């Protein structure tokens, strides 16, 4: 029997030490409306829903920090910050 199930998407920022692919920690960004994320992160033409990973720059991180209303320690010399998405 097939049921109609909706997929929930979660988005977060993976914070990885430069030179590794493992997340040191994650920052949940689910409280930010998708429309606001689109104002901060410009999607690739083939990825209008931001499914792919997007490496964030300092300006993008500061904008996200403002929307989250929490401090993000931004250290671009040590870490990369990547917006990622997964279905749950």
GROMACS .gro file of N, CA and C in nm:
model
  264
    1UNK      N    1   0.084  -0.119   0.000
    1UNK     CA    2   0.000   0.000   0.000
    1UNK      C    3   0.088   0.124   0.000
    2UNK      N    4   0.062   0.215  -0.091
    2UNK     CA    5   0.139   0.339  -0.102
    2UNK      C    6   0.057   0.450  -0.038
    3UNK      N    7   0.122   0.525   0.050
    3UNK     CA    8   0.055   0.639   0.112
    3UNK      C    9   0.122   0.767   0.065
    4UNK      N   10   0.049   0.873   0.069
    4UNK     CA   11   0.102   1.003   0.031
    4UNK      C   12   0.174   1.063   0.151
    5UNK      N   13   0.306   1.065   0.144
    5UNK     CA   14   0.385   1.119   0.255
    5UNK      C   15   0.456   1.245   0.207
    6UNK      N   16   0.459   1.344   0.290
    6UNK     CA   17   0.533   1.464   0.256
    6UNK      C   18   0.672   1.454   0.317
    7UNK      N   19   0.768   1.510   0.248
    7UNK     CA   20   0.905   1.509   0.295
    7UNK      C   21   0.935   1.640   0.364
    8UNK      N   22   0.993   1.630   0.482
    8UNK     CA   23   1.034   1.749   0.555
    8UNK      C   24   1.182   1.771   0.528
    9UNK      N   25   1.217   1.895   0.498
    9UNK     CA   26   1.356   1.930   0.476
    9UNK      C   27   1.412   1.999   0.598
   10UNK      N   28   1.535   1.968   0.629
   10UNK     CA   29   1.607   2.039   0.735
   10UNK      C   30   1.729   2.103   0.673
   11UNK      N   31   1.758   2.224   0.717
   11UNK     CA   32   1.877   2.295   0.670
   11UNK      C   33   1.959   2.336   0.791
   12UNK      N   34   2.090   2.326   0.774
   12UNK     CA   35   2.181   2.365   0.881
   12UNK      C   36   2.313   2.406   0.817
   13UNK      N   37   2.400   2.462   0.900
   13UNK     CA   38   2.533   2.498   0.856
   13UNK      C   39   2.630   2.399   0.918
   14UNK      N   40   2.705   2.330   0.832
   14UNK     CA   41   2.814   2.244   0.878
   14UNK      C   42   2.936   2.332   0.896
   15UNK      N   43   2.996   2.327   1.013
   15UNK     CA   44   3.119   2.401   1.040
   15UNK      C   45   3.232   2.298   1.043
   16UNK      N   46   3.322   2.308   0.945
   16UNK     CA   47   3.429   2.209   0.930
   16UNK      C   48   3.565   2.277   0.938
   17UNK      N   49   3.656   2.212   1.007
   17UNK     CA   50   3.793   2.262   1.011
   17UNK      C   51   3.849   2.252   0.870
   18UNK      N   52   3.915   2.357   0.824
   18UNK     CA   53   3.970   2.359   0.689
   18UNK      C   54   4.063   2.240   0.671
   19UNK      N   55   4.047   2.172   0.559
   19UNK     CA   56   4.129   2.055   0.529
   19UNK      C   57   4.062   1.923   0.565
   20UNK      N   58   3.945   1.930   0.627
   20UNK     CA   59   3.871   1.809   0.661
   20UNK      C   60   3.733   1.817   0.600
   21UNK      N   61   3.664   1.706   0.597
   21UNK     CA   62   3.526   1.704   0.547
   21UNK      C   63   3.429   1.669   0.658
   22UNK      N   64   3.479   1.658   0.779
   22UNK     CA   65   3.392   1.624   0.891
   22UNK      C   66   3.349   1.750   0.965
   23UNK      N   67   3.221   1.754   0.995
   23UNK     CA   68   3.167   1.870   1.066
   23UNK      C   69   3.219   1.872   1.210
   24UNK      N   70   3.272   1.988   1.250
   24UNK     CA   71   3.314   2.008   1.388
   24UNK      C   72   3.190   2.030   1.473
   25UNK      N   73   3.097   2.108   1.419
   25UNK     CA   74   2.966   2.125   1.481
   25UNK      C   75   2.869   2.177   1.377
   26UNK      N   76   2.743   2.182   1.414
   26UNK     CA   77   2.637   2.224   1.323
   26UNK      C   78   2.558   2.338   1.384
   27UNK      N   79   2.506   2.425   1.297
   27UNK     CA   80   2.420   2.534   1.339
   27UNK      C   81   2.286   2.516   1.268
   28UNK      N   82   2.181   2.492   1.343
   28UNK     CA   83   2.049   2.471   1.284
   28UNK      C   84   1.994   2.604   1.235
   29UNK      N   85   1.944   2.606   1.112
   29UNK     CA   86   1.887   2.728   1.056
   29UNK      C   87   1.741   2.710   1.014
   30UNK      N   88   1.677   2.607   1.066
   30UNK     CA   89   1.538   2.578   1.029
   30UNK      C   90   1.440   2.689   1.066
   31UNK      N   91   1.475   2.773   1.162
   31UNK     CA   92   1.380   2.879   1.200
   31UNK      C   93   1.380   2.994   1.099
   32UNK      N   94   1.477   2.995   1.010
   32UNK     CA   95   1.482   3.101   0.908
   32UNK      C   96   1.391   3.060   0.792
   33UNK      N   97   1.295   3.145   0.757
   33UNK     CA   98   1.208   3.114   0.643
   33UNK      C   99   1.290   3.097   0.515
   34UNK      N  100   1.248   3.003   0.433
   34UNK     CA  101   1.321   2.973   0.310
   34UNK      C  102   1.338   3.097   0.223
   35UNK      N  103   1.238   3.181   0.216
   35UNK     CA  104   1.244   3.303   0.135
   35UNK      C  105   1.357   3.394   0.182
   36UNK      N  106   1.381   3.398   0.313
   36UNK     CA  107   1.490   3.479   0.369
   36UNK      C  108   1.625   3.418   0.332
   37UNK      N  109   1.634   3.284   0.335
   37UNK     CA  110   1.759   3.219   0.294
   37UNK      C  111   1.792   3.252   0.149
   38UNK      N  112   1.689   3.257   0.065
   38UNK     CA  113   1.710   3.290  -0.076
   38UNK      C  114   1.761   3.432  -0.095
   39UNK      N  115   1.733   3.520  -0.002
   39UNK     CA  116   1.785   3.656  -0.008
   39UNK      C  117   1.933   3.660   0.027
   40UNK      N  118   1.979   3.561   0.103
   40UNK     CA  119   2.117   3.556   0.150
   40UNK      C  120   2.204   3.469   0.060
   41UNK      N  121   2.151   3.356   0.020
   41UNK     CA  122   2.226   3.259  -0.061
   41UNK      C  123   2.160   3.250  -0.199
   42UNK      N  124   2.235   3.286  -0.301
   42UNK     CA  125   2.183   3.280  -0.437
   42UNK      C  126   2.198   3.137  -0.488
   43UNK      N  127   2.085   3.073  -0.520
   43UNK     CA  128   2.093   2.934  -0.566
   43UNK      C  129   2.151   2.923  -0.707
   44UNK      N  130   2.212   2.809  -0.733
   44UNK     CA  131   2.257   2.779  -0.870
   44UNK      C  132   2.133   2.759  -0.957
   45UNK      N  133   2.147   2.778  -1.086
   45UNK     CA  134   2.032   2.766  -1.177
   45UNK      C  135   1.966   2.629  -1.169
   46UNK      N  136   2.045   2.525  -1.148
   46UNK     CA  137   1.991   2.390  -1.144
   46UNK      C  138   1.953   2.345  -1.003
   47UNK      N  139   1.955   2.439  -0.908
   47UNK     CA  140   1.925   2.406  -0.769
   47UNK      C  141   1.843   2.517  -0.701
   48UNK      N  142   1.724   2.546  -0.752
   48UNK     CA  143   1.646   2.659  -0.698
   48UNK      C  144   1.600   2.642  -0.554
   49UNK      N  145   1.603   2.519  -0.501
   49UNK     CA  146   1.556   2.495  -0.364
   49UNK      C  147   1.669   2.477  -0.263
   50UNK      N  148   1.791   2.510  -0.306
   50UNK     CA  149   1.908   2.504  -0.217
   50UNK      C  150   1.930   2.365  -0.158
   51UNK      N  151   1.919   2.263  -0.242
   51UNK     CA  152   1.945   2.127  -0.195
   51UNK      C  153   2.095   2.099  -0.183
   52UNK      N  154   2.173   2.160  -0.271
   52UNK     CA  155   2.317   2.137  -0.272
   52UNK      C  156   2.384   2.212  -0.156
   53UNK      N  157   2.509   2.181  -0.132
   53UNK     CA  158   2.584   2.254  -0.029
   53UNK      C  159   2.633   2.387  -0.083
   54UNK      N  160   2.628   2.490   0.001
   54UNK     CA  161   2.672   2.624  -0.037
   54UNK      C  162   2.770   2.676   0.067
   55UNK      N  163   2.894   2.699   0.025
   55UNK     CA  164   2.993   2.755   0.117
   55UNK      C  165   2.958   2.901   0.139
   56UNK      N  166   2.951   2.940   0.266
   56UNK     CA  167   2.906   3.074   0.303
   56UNK      C  168   3.024   3.166   0.328
   57UNK      N  169   3.007   3.292   0.290
   57UNK     CA  170   3.110   3.392   0.318
   57UNK      C  171   3.073   3.469   0.446
   58UNK      N  172   3.158   3.560   0.486
   58UNK     CA  173   3.136   3.632   0.611
   58UNK      C  174   3.007   3.714   0.610
   59UNK      N  175   2.978   3.781   0.499
   59UNK     CA  176   2.855   3.861   0.491
   59UNK      C  177   2.731   3.773   0.505
   60UNK      N  178   2.731   3.658   0.439
   60UNK     CA  179   2.618   3.566   0.449
   60UNK      C  180   2.603   3.515   0.592
   61UNK      N  181   2.715   3.482   0.655
   61UNK     CA  182   2.709   3.433   0.794
   61UNK      C  183   2.656   3.540   0.888
   62UNK      N  184   2.695   3.663   0.867
   62UNK     CA  185   2.646   3.772   0.953
   62UNK      C  186   2.495   3.793   0.934
   63UNK      N  187   2.448   3.781   0.811
   63UNK     CA  188   2.304   3.793   0.784
   63UNK      C  189   2.226   3.681   0.853
   64UNK      N  190   2.279   3.560   0.844
   64UNK     CA  191   2.215   3.445   0.909
   64UNK      C  192   2.217   3.462   1.059
   65UNK      N  193   2.330   3.509   1.112
   65UNK     CA  194   2.342   3.533   1.256
   65UNK      C  195   2.235   3.630   1.305
   66UNK      N  196   2.210   3.734   1.228
   66UNK     CA  197   2.107   3.833   1.265
   66UNK      C  198   1.969   3.768   1.269
   67UNK      N  199   1.938   3.685   1.171
   67UNK     CA  200   1.807   3.619   1.167
   67UNK      C  201   1.792   3.515   1.278
   68UNK      N  202   1.901   3.450   1.313
   68UNK     CA  203   1.896   3.350   1.420
   68UNK      C  204   1.890   3.415   1.558
   69UNK      N  205   1.933   3.540   1.563
   69UNK     CA  206   1.940   3.612   1.691
   69UNK      C  207   2.029   3.539   1.790
   70UNK      N  208   2.138   3.483   1.737
   70UNK     CA  209   2.237   3.418   1.823
   70UNK      C  210   2.374   3.443   1.764
   71UNK      N  211   2.473   3.441   1.850
   71UNK     CA  212   2.609   3.467   1.806
   71UNK      C  213   2.667   3.345   1.734
   72UNK      N  214   2.728   3.370   1.620
   72UNK     CA  215   2.804   3.268   1.550
   72UNK      C  216   2.949   3.313   1.551
   73UNK      N  217   3.036   3.231   1.604
   73UNK     CA  218   3.178   3.263   1.605
   73UNK      C  219   3.231   3.239   1.464
   74UNK      N  220   3.260   3.347   1.393
   74UNK     CA  221   3.303   3.336   1.253
   74UNK      C  222   3.455   3.341   1.248
   75UNK      N  223   3.515   3.230   1.203
   75UNK     CA  224   3.660   3.219   1.191
   75UNK      C  225   3.692   3.152   1.057
   76UNK      N  226   3.697   3.233   0.952
   76UNK     CA  227   3.716   3.180   0.817
   76UNK      C  228   3.859   3.135   0.789
   77UNK      N  229   3.951   3.164   0.880
   77UNK     CA  230   4.088   3.116   0.864
   77UNK      C  231   4.102   2.973   0.913
   78UNK      N  232   4.010   2.930   0.999
   78UNK     CA  233   4.016   2.796   1.058
   78UNK      C  234   3.905   2.704   1.007
   79UNK      N  235   3.788   2.760   0.977
   79UNK     CA  236   3.671   2.680   0.945
   79UNK      C  237   3.608   2.719   0.811
   80UNK      N  238   3.539   2.623   0.749
   80UNK     CA  239   3.447   2.652   0.640
   80UNK      C  240   3.306   2.636   0.694
   81UNK      N  241   3.215   2.713   0.642
   81UNK     CA  242   3.075   2.712   0.684
   81UNK      C  243   2.992   2.681   0.561
   82UNK      N  244   2.923   2.567   0.563
   82UNK     CA  245   2.849   2.523   0.446
   82UNK      C  246   2.703   2.501   0.479
   83UNK      N  247   2.616   2.569   0.406
   83UNK     CA  248   2.472   2.548   0.421
   83UNK      C  249   2.439   2.417   0.352
   84UNK      N  250   2.378   2.325   0.427
   84UNK     CA  251   2.343   2.194   0.372
   84UNK      C  252   2.196   2.167   0.397
   85UNK      N  253   2.144   2.068   0.325
   85UNK     CA  254   2.003   2.035   0.331
   85UNK      C  255   1.988   1.883   0.324
   86UNK      N  256   1.889   1.830   0.396
   86UNK     CA  257   1.859   1.687   0.389
   86UNK      C  258   1.712   1.668   0.417
   87UNK      N  259   1.656   1.564   0.359
   87UNK     CA  260   1.517   1.530   0.388
   87UNK      C  261   1.513   1.435   0.507
   88UNK      N  262   1.411   1.454   0.589
   88UNK     CA  263   1.395   1.369   0.707
   88UNK      C  264   1.256   1.308   0.707
   0.00000   0.00000   0.00000
